[in-house]
XYZ file of C-alpha atoms in Angstrom:
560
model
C 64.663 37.294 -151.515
C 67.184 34.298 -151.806
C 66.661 30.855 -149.905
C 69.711 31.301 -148.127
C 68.165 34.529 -146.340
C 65.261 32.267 -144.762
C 68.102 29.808 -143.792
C 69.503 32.617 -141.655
C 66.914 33.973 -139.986
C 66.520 31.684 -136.759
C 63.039 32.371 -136.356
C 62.112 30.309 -138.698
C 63.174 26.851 -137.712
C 64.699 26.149 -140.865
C 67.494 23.029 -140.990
C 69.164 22.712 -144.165
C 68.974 18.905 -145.416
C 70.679 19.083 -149.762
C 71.125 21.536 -151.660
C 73.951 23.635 -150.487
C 75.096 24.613 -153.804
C 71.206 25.780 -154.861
C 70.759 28.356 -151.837
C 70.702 31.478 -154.041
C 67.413 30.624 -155.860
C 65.442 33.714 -155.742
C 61.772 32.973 -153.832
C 58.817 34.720 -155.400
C 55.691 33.449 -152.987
C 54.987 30.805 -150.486
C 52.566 27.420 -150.630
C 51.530 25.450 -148.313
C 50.155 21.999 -149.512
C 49.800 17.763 -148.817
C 48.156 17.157 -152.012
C 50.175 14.532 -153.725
C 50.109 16.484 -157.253
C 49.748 20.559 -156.342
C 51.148 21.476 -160.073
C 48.758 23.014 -160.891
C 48.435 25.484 -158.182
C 52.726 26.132 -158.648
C 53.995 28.944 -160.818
C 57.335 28.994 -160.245
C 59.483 30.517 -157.521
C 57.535 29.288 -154.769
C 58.670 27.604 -151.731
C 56.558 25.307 -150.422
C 55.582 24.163 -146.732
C 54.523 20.569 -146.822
C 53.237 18.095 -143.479
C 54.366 15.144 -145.703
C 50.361 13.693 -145.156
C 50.869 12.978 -148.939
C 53.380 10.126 -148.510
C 51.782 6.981 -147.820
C 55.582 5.540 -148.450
C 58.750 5.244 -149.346
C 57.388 5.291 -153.425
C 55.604 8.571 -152.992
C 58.441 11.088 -152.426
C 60.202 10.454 -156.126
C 56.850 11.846 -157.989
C 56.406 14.828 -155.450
C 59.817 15.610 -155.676
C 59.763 15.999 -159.962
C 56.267 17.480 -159.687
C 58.002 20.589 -157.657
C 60.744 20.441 -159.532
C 59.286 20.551 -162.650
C 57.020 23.248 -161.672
C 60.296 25.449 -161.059
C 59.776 25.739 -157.702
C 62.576 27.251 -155.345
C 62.588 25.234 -152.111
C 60.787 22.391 -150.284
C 60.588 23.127 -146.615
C 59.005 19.734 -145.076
C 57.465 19.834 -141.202
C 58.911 17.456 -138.619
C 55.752 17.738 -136.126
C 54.091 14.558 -138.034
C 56.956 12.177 -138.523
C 60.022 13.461 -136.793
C 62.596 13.313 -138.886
C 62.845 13.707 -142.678
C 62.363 10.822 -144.435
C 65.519 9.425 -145.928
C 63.579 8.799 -149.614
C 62.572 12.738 -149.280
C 65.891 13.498 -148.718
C 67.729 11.125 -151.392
C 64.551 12.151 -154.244
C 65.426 15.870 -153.548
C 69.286 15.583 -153.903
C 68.500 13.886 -157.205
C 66.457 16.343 -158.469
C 68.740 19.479 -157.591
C 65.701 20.601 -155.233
C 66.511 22.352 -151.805
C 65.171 20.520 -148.563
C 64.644 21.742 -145.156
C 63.354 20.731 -142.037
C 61.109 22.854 -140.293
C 60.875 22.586 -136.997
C 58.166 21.207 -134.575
C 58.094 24.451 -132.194
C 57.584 26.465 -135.598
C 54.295 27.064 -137.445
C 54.128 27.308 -141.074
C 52.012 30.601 -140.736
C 55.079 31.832 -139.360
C 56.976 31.322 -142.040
C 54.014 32.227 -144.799
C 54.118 35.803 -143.105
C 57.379 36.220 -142.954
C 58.244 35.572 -146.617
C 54.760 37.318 -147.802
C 56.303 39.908 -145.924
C 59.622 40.340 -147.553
C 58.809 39.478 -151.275
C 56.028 42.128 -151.120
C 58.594 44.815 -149.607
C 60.294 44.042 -152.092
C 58.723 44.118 -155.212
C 57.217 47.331 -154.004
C 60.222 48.625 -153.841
C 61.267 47.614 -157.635
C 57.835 48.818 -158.700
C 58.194 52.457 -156.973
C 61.467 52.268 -159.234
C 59.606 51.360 -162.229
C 57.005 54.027 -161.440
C 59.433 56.683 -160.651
C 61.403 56.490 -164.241
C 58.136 56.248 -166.040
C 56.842 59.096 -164.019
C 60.233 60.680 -165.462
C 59.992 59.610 -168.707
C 56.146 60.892 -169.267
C 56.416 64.253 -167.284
C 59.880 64.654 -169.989
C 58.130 63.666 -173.171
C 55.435 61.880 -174.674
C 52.758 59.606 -172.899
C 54.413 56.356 -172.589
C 51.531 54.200 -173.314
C 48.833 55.399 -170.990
C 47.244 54.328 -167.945
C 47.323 50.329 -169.117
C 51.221 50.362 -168.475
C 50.685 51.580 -164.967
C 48.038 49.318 -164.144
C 50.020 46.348 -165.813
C 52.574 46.529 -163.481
C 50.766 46.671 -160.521
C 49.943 43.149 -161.564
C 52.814 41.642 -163.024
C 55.070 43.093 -159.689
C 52.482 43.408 -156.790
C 49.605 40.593 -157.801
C 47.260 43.463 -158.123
C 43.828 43.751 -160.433
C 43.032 47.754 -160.987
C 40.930 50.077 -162.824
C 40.559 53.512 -163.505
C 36.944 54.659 -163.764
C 35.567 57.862 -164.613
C 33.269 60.046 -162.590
C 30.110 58.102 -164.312
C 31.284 54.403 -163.487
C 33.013 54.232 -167.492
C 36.333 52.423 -167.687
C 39.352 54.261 -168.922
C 41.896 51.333 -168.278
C 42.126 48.024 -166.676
C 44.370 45.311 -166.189
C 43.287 42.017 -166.760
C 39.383 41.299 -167.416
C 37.171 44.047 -167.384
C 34.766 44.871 -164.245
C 31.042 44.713 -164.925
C 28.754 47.964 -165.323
C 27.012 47.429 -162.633
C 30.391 47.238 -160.484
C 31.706 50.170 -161.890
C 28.447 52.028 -161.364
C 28.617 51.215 -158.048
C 32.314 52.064 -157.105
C 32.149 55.545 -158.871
C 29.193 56.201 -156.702
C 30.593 55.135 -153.234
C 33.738 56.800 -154.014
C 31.750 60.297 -154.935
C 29.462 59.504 -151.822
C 32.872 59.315 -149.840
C 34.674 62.669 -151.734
C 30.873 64.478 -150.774
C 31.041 63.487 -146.873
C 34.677 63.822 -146.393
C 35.729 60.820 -145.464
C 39.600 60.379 -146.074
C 40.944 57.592 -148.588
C 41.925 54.871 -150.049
C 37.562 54.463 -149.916
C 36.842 50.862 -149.447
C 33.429 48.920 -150.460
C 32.709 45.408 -150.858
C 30.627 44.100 -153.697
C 29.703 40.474 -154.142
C 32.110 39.255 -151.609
C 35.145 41.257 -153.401
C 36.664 44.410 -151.532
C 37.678 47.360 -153.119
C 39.982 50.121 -152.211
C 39.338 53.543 -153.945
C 41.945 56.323 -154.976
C 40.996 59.661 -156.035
C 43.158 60.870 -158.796
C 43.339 64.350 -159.194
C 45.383 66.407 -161.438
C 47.312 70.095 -161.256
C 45.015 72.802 -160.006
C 41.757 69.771 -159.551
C 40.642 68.367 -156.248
C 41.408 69.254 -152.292
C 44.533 71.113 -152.156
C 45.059 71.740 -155.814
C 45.743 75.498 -156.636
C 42.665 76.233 -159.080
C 39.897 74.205 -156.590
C 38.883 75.968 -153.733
C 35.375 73.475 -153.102
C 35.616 69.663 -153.690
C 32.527 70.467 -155.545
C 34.778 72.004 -158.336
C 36.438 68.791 -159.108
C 34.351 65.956 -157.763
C 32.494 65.330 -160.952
C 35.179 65.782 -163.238
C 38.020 63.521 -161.157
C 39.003 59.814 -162.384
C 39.404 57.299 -159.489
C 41.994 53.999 -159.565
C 40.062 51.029 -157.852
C 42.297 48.372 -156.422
C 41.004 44.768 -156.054
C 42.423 44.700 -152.368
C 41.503 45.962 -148.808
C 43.921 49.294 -148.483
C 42.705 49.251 -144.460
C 45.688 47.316 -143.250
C 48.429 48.623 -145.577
C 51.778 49.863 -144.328
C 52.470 53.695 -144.905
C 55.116 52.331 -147.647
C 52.589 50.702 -149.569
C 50.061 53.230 -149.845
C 52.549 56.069 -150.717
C 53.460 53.540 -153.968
C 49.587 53.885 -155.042
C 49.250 57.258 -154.471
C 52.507 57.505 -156.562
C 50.526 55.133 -159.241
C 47.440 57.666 -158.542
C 49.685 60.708 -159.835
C 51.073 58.975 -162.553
C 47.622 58.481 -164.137
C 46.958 62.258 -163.397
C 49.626 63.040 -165.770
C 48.241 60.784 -168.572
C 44.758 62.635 -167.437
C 46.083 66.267 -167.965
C 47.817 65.382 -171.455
C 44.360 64.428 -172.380
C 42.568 67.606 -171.036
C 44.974 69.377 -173.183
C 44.233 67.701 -176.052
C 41.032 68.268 -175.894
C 41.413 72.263 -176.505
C 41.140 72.087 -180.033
C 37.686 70.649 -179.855
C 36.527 72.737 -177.085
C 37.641 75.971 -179.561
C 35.919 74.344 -182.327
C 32.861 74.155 -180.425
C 33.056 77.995 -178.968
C 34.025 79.123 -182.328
C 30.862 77.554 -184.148
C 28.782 78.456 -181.022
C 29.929 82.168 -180.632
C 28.836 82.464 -184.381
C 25.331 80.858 -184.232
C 24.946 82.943 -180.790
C 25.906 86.258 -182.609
C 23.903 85.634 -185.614
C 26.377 84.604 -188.651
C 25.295 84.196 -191.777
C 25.065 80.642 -192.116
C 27.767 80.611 -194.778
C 30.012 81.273 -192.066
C 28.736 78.839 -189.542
C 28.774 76.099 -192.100
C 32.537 76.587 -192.809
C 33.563 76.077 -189.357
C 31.060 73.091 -189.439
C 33.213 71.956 -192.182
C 36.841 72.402 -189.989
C 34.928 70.574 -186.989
C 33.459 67.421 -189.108
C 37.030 65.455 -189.612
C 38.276 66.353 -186.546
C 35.434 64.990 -184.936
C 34.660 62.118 -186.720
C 37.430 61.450 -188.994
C 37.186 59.306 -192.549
C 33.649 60.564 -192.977
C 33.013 61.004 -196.777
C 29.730 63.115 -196.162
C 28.452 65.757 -194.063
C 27.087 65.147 -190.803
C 24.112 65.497 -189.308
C 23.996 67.533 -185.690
C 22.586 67.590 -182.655
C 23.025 70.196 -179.854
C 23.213 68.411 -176.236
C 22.678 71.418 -173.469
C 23.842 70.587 -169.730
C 23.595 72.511 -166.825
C 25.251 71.882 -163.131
C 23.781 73.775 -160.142
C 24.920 74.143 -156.508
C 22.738 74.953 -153.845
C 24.455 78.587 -153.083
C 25.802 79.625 -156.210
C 28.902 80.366 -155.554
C 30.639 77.388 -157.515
C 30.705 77.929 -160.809
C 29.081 75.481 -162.837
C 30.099 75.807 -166.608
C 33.337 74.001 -166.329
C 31.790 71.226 -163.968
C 28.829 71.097 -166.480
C 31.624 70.890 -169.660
C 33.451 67.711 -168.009
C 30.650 65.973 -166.876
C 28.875 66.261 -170.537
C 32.054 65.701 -172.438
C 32.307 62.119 -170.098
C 28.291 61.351 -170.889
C 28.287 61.733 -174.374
C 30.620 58.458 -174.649
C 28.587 54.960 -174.497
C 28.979 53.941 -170.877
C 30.094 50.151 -172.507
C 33.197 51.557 -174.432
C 35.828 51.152 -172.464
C 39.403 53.690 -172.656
C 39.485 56.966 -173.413
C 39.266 57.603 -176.708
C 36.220 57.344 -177.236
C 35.883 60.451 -175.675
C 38.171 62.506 -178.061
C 35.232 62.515 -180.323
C 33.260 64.991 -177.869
C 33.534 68.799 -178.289
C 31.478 70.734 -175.645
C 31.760 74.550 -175.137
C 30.890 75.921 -171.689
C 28.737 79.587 -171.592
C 28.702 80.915 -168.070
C 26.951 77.702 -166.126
C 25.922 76.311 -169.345
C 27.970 73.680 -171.173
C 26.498 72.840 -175.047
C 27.907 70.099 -177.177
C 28.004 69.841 -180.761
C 27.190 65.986 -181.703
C 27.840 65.099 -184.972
C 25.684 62.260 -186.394
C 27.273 60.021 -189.339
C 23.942 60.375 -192.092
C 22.659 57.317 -193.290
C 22.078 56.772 -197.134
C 19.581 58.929 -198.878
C 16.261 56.636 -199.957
C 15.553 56.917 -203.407
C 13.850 60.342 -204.473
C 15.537 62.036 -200.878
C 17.684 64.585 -200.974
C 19.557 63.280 -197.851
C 19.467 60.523 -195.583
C 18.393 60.510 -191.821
C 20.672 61.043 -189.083
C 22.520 57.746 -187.670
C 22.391 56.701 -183.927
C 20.493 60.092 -183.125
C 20.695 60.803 -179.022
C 18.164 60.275 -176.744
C 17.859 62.298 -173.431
C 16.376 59.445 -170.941
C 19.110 57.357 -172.299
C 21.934 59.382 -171.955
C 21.724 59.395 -168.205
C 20.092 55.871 -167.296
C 23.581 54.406 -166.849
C 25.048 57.013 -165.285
C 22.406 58.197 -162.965
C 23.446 56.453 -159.886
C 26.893 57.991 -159.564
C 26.195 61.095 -160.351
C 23.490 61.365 -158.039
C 25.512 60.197 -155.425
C 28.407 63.476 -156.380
C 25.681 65.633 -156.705
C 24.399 64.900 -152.689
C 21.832 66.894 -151.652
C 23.515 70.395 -152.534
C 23.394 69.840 -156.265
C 21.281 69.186 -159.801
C 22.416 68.090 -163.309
C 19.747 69.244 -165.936
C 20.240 68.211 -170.008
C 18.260 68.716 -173.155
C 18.914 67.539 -176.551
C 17.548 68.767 -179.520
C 16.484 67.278 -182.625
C 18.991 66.484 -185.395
C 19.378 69.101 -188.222
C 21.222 68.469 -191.529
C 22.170 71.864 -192.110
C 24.071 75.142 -190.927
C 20.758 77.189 -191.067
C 19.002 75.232 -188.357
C 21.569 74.954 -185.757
C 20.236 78.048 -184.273
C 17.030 76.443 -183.845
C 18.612 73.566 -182.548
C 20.304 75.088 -179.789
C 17.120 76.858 -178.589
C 15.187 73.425 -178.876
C 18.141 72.042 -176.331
C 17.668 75.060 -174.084
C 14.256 74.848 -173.831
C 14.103 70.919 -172.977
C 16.677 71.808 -170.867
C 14.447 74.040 -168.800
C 11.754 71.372 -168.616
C 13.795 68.924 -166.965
C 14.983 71.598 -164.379
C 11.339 72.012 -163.699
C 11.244 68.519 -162.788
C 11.802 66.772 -159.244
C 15.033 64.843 -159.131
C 18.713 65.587 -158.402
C 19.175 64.122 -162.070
C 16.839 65.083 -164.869
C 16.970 65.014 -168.770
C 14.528 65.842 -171.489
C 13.920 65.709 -175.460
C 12.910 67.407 -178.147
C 9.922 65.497 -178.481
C 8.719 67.082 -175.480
C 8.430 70.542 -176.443
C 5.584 69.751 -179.169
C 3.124 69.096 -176.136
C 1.857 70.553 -173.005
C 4.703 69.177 -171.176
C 6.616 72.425 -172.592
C 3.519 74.676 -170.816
C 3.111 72.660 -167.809
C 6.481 73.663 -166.181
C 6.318 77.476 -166.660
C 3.255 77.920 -164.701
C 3.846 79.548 -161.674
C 3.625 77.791 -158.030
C 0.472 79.731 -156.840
C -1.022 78.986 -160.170
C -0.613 75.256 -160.287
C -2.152 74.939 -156.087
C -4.784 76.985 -156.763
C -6.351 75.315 -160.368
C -5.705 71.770 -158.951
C -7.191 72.456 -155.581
C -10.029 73.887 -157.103
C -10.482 70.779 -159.360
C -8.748 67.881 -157.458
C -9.787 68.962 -153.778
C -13.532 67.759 -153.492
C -12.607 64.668 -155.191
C -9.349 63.846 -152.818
C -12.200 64.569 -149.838
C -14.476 62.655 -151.060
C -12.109 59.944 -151.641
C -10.843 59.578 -148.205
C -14.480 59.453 -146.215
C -15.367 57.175 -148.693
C -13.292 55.381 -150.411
C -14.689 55.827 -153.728
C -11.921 55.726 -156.067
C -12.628 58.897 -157.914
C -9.491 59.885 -158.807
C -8.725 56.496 -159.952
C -11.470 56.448 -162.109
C -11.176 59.979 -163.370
C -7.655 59.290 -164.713
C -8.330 55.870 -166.237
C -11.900 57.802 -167.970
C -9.752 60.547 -169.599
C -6.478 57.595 -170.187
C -9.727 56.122 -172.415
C -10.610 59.104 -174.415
C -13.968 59.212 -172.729
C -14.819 55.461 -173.587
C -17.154 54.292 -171.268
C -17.028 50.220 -172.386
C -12.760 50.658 -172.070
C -12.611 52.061 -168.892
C -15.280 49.905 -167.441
C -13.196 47.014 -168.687
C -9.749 48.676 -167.331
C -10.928 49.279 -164.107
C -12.899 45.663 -163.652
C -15.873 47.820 -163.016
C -19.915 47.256 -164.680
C -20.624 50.520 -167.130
C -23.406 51.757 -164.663
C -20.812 51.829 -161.934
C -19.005 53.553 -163.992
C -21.276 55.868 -164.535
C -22.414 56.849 -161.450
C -18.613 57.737 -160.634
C -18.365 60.175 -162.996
C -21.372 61.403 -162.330
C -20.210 61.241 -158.440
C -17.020 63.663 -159.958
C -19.420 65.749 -162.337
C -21.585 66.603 -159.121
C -18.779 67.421 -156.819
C -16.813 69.804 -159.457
C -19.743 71.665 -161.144
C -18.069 70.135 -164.252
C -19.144 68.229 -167.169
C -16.693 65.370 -168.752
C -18.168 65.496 -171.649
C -17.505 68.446 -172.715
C -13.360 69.156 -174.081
C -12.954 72.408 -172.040
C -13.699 70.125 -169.139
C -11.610 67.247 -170.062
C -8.741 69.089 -170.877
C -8.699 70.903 -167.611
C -9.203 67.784 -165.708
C -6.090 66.419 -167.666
C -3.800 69.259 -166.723
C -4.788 69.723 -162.789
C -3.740 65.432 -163.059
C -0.289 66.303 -164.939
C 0.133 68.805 -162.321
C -0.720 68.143 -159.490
C-alpha cells in the first residue's frame, strides 16, 4: 500500500503538510507512539501516528524527525486534537529530512487509521503469499521437494508476521520457524488438537497456553483423514496425521485468510506424502527380514538381509549392529478399524527421541505391520568389545516405560475412550539366530501390558523373567476367587476396625519376613507387630512363616 492511497481515502482525516514528491513510499505496518526516541521499536516501512506529547519545544522536533527518518520509516502522521495546528518546526524538520507529514484530524481517531492500514497491508501480503504458495505448490507437486516444510513456514513469517509449527501426532516437531516451542507445549497442542479430531469439533482448533493462543490445522494427505478416499473413520488417520500450529487466534479470521492456511496446510501434506513414500524401502526391508524369521529361514538367510538393512538404516556404521524387536499394537473398541497400519505410523513416529526436532530422524525407523500388529526392527550401534569379549554390548538399548512417557498424553487423548496402544520390546541380540527369540520376547511383553489397565501401556523384557509374565494370564474368575479367599477377612476386618492389616501384611512380606524392619517401617513396637500378623494368621487359617504361605499372600496383593 502506497502513502498516497491513505491520502485519498477521506475517512481518514489525513491533510498533506511536505512531501509531495515522497507519496509513493510503500507502508508496511502502523505505530503509534509520544516517546521522544521510539527507534527501537521502528523497522522500517512504518507510518507512525504521533499526539506530539513528546515535544516540550521548538528544539525537540529536529531529533524526532532524524530518529524516524533514520529508522526508514514511511510517513509521520501527527494529531491536531492536542495543539491544533502542526507545529511550524515539525513541519520545517520534516521537509528537511525528505519525511512525509500529515495532519490528522481532531474528529479522527488513530485506531481508525491503525485498522484501516492493518487492514490493507495484511490483504495484501496475503495475497503475495497465496502467490508464493501457489508456485511452490507447483513447483513441488512437478518435481522435487523444494526444501521442506521450513520454506513454508518461513514465509508465513517473513510475509504475514506469523510463528508456526508442524507437530506430529506425539507432540515431536517436524519444522518451525523461528525458536522452537517447548515439549511440554507441543505435548499439549498435539493432545488438544487429537481431543478436538476425536469429538468432532471443526477447525482451525484453538487453545491457549501460558497466556499465548494457538490455532490448530489438521494436515492430512491423499487418501488420510475426513473426506480422503482411503479413510472411511477419523480413527484411521487421527494418529498418523501432522498438525500446523499457528501462534495466532484463527476465531476472527476472514474466509480469505483461512483458505491461505489451509492452502499452507496442503502444501505440507505434499512434503508429508514424499516422505511416506520414501519410507517403502524400509518398510520392505523390515517385512522381508520379518517374513523370513516368521517362516523359519535358516539364519544364513536372515542374516543377509540383516546385512542389506544395516547401512540403510544406520549408515557409516563400520560394524554390525545389535537389534532389538519393538512390537505395537492399536485396538478399537469394535474392531472394525484396522489397526496394523495405525499401529505402523504411530511406532515408526515413537521410535524417534521426542527432543529431535525435523523429520529425519525418523528415516532411520523401519516397522513392518502383520494384520493389527506393527514390529520394528531397531538397530543398536555396538559399543567396543572389553578385552577378552567377543563383542561389545548394545549402545542406547530401548526401554519400554520410556518410550511412551513423553508421548503418553497425546496419544491418550487420540485414543479417547474407544481405543488402546499396547508395546513390548525385547532384549537386544547380536546375532541373526536370536531374532526369532527376540520377536517372541516382544510379543509376549506385549501381551502383558495389554493385560494392564490404561488406555496406554508398555512393557520390557525384563518383565517376562518374573511372575509378572504369570500374573496376567490368569483368568478373571480365577484371580476374584484366590484373592477373596485370602484378602476378604482381612479387608472386613479392616473396616470394623481399623486395624491396618493389609498395611501391615504388605510392608511384612516388602521386608522378607523381618520383624525388626517392618516394625521400624511401619513406626510400630515388634509386639504390635506381632500380634497383627498373628491378627492375619488367625483370620486366614494361614501361617506367614511358612513360603507356600508367603508366596500366596504376595500374589492375591499383585492381583488383586
Amino acid at each position: 500500500m502506497r502513502l498516497r492511497a491513505l491520502l485519498e481515502t477521506e475517512a481518514l482525516g489525513l491533510r498533506l503538510l511536505g512531501g509531495e514528491d515522497e507519496l509513493d513510499r510503500t507502508v508496511r505496518g502502523v505505530m503509534t507512539t509520544d516517546l521522544r526516541d521510539p527507534s527501537r521499536y521502528l523497522t522500517g516501512g512504518e507510518l507512525v501516528l504521533t499526539g506530539l506529547a513528546w515535544r516540550r519545544n521548538s528544539a525537540d522536533s529536529e531529533p524526532f524527525v532524524r530518529i524516524l527518518a533514520s529508522a526508514g520509516v514511511a510517513g509521520l502522521a501527527a494529531g491536531e486534537a492536542e495543539l491544533g495546528d502542526i507545529p511550524d518546526d515539525l513541519v520545517s524538520a520534516c521537509r528537511r529530512n525528505r519525511l512525509p507529514l500529515f495532519a490528522v484530524n481532531e474528529d479522527v481517531a488513530f485506531a481508525t487509521i491503525t485498522e484501516y492500514v492493518v487492514r490493507q497491508v495484511s490483504g495484501e501480503r496475503a495475497g503475495d503469499l497465496a502467490a508464493v504458495v501457489d508456485r511452490h505448490r507447483r513447483l513441488m507437486t512437478s518435481g522435487p521437494a523444494g526444501g521442506g516444510p521450513d520454506v513454508v513456514l518461513d514465509l508465513l513469517t517473513t510475509d504475514l508476521d506469523l510463528r508456526a509449527w508442524v507437530l506430529s501426532p506425539t507432540g515431536r516437531q517436524i519444522a518451525g520457524a523461528g525458536e522452537p516451542l517447548a515439549p511440554g507445549v507441543c505435548a499439549t497442542l498435539a493432545g488438544e488438537h487429537l481431543a478436538a479430531v476425536r469429538t468432532g469439533r471443526r477447525g482451525p482448533h484453538r487453545i491457549s497456553i501460558q497466556g499465548i493462543t494457538y490455532s490448530l490445522f489438521p494436515i492430512r494427505g491423499a487418501g488420510r483423514g475426513p473426506g480422503g478416499p482411503g479413510a472411511r473413520d477419523v480413527r484411521e488417520s487421527v494418529l498418523s496425521d501432522w498438525l500446523l500450529a499457528v501462534e495466532a487466534d484463527a476465531g476472527d479470521w476472514p474466509a480469505e485468510r483461512l483458505d491461505l492456511l489451509q492452502g499452507v496446510t496442503q502444501l505440507i501434506a505434499v512434503e508429508r506424502d514424499r516422505r511416506d513414500a520414501a519410507r517403502t524401502v524400509r518398510r520392505r526391508l523390515a517385512q522381508e527380514v520379518l517374513e523370513l524369521v516368521q517362516t523359519g529361514a535358516p539364519p544364513a538367510e536372515i542374516a543377509a538381509r540383516l546385512r542389506v538393512a544395516a547401512p540403510v538404516l544406520l549408515p557409516g556404521l563400520g560394524t554390525a549392529p545389535h537389534w532389538q524387536v519393538v512390537v505395537a499394537r492399536v485396538d478399537w473398541e469394535g474392531g472394525d478399524i484396522p489397526g496394523g497400519p495405525v499401529a505402523q505410523s504411530l511406532l515408526e513416529e515413537i521410535l524417534v527421541d521426542p527432543s529431535v526436532s525435523g523429520p529425519e530422524p525418523s528415516d532411520r525407523i523401519a516397522v513392518a505391520h502383520a494384520g493389527d500388529e506393527a514390529i520394528a526392527l531397531v538397530p543398536l550401534p555396538a559399543l567396543p568389545a572389553e578385552p577378552g569379549e567377543e563383542k561389545g554390548g548394545p549402545d542406547s538399548a530401548l526401554h519400554a516405560d520410556e518410550l511412551l512417557s513423553a508421548v503418553r498424553e497425546p496419544l491418550q487423548a487420540g485414543l479417547a475412550d474407544d481405543g488402546r496402544l499396547t508395546l513390548g520390546v525385547s532384549a537386544a541380540v547380536h546375532s541373526a539366530e536370536g531374532l526369532r527369540g527376540a520377536l517372541e520376547e516382544a510379543r509376549h511383553a506385549r501381551r502383558v501390558a495389554a493385560a494392564r489397565p490404561g488406555r496406554v501401556c508398555a512393557a520390557g523384557h525384563h518383565e517376562l523373567a518374573s511372575h509378572v509374565l504369570l500374573l496376567p494370564f490368569v483368568p478373571d474368575d480365577v484371580r476374584r476367587a484366590f484373592t477373596a479367599r485370602l484378602l476378604d477377612p482381612l479387608r472386613d476386618y479392616d473396616r470394623r476396625h481399623r486395624a491396618e492389616l493389609i498395611p501391615t501384611l504388605e510392608a511384612f512380606l516388602d521386608c522378607d519376613g523381618s520383624w525388626t524392619r517392618c516394625a521400624t517401617r511401619l513406626h510400630l513396637h515388634v509386639n504390635t507387630l506381632r500380634y497383627r500378623v498373628g491378627r492375619i494368621e488367625q483370620l486366614t487359617s494361614r501361617d506367614l512363616s511358612r513360603l507356600e504361605d508367603k508366596l500366596d499372600f504376595f500374589l492375591a496383593l499383585r492381583m488383586s
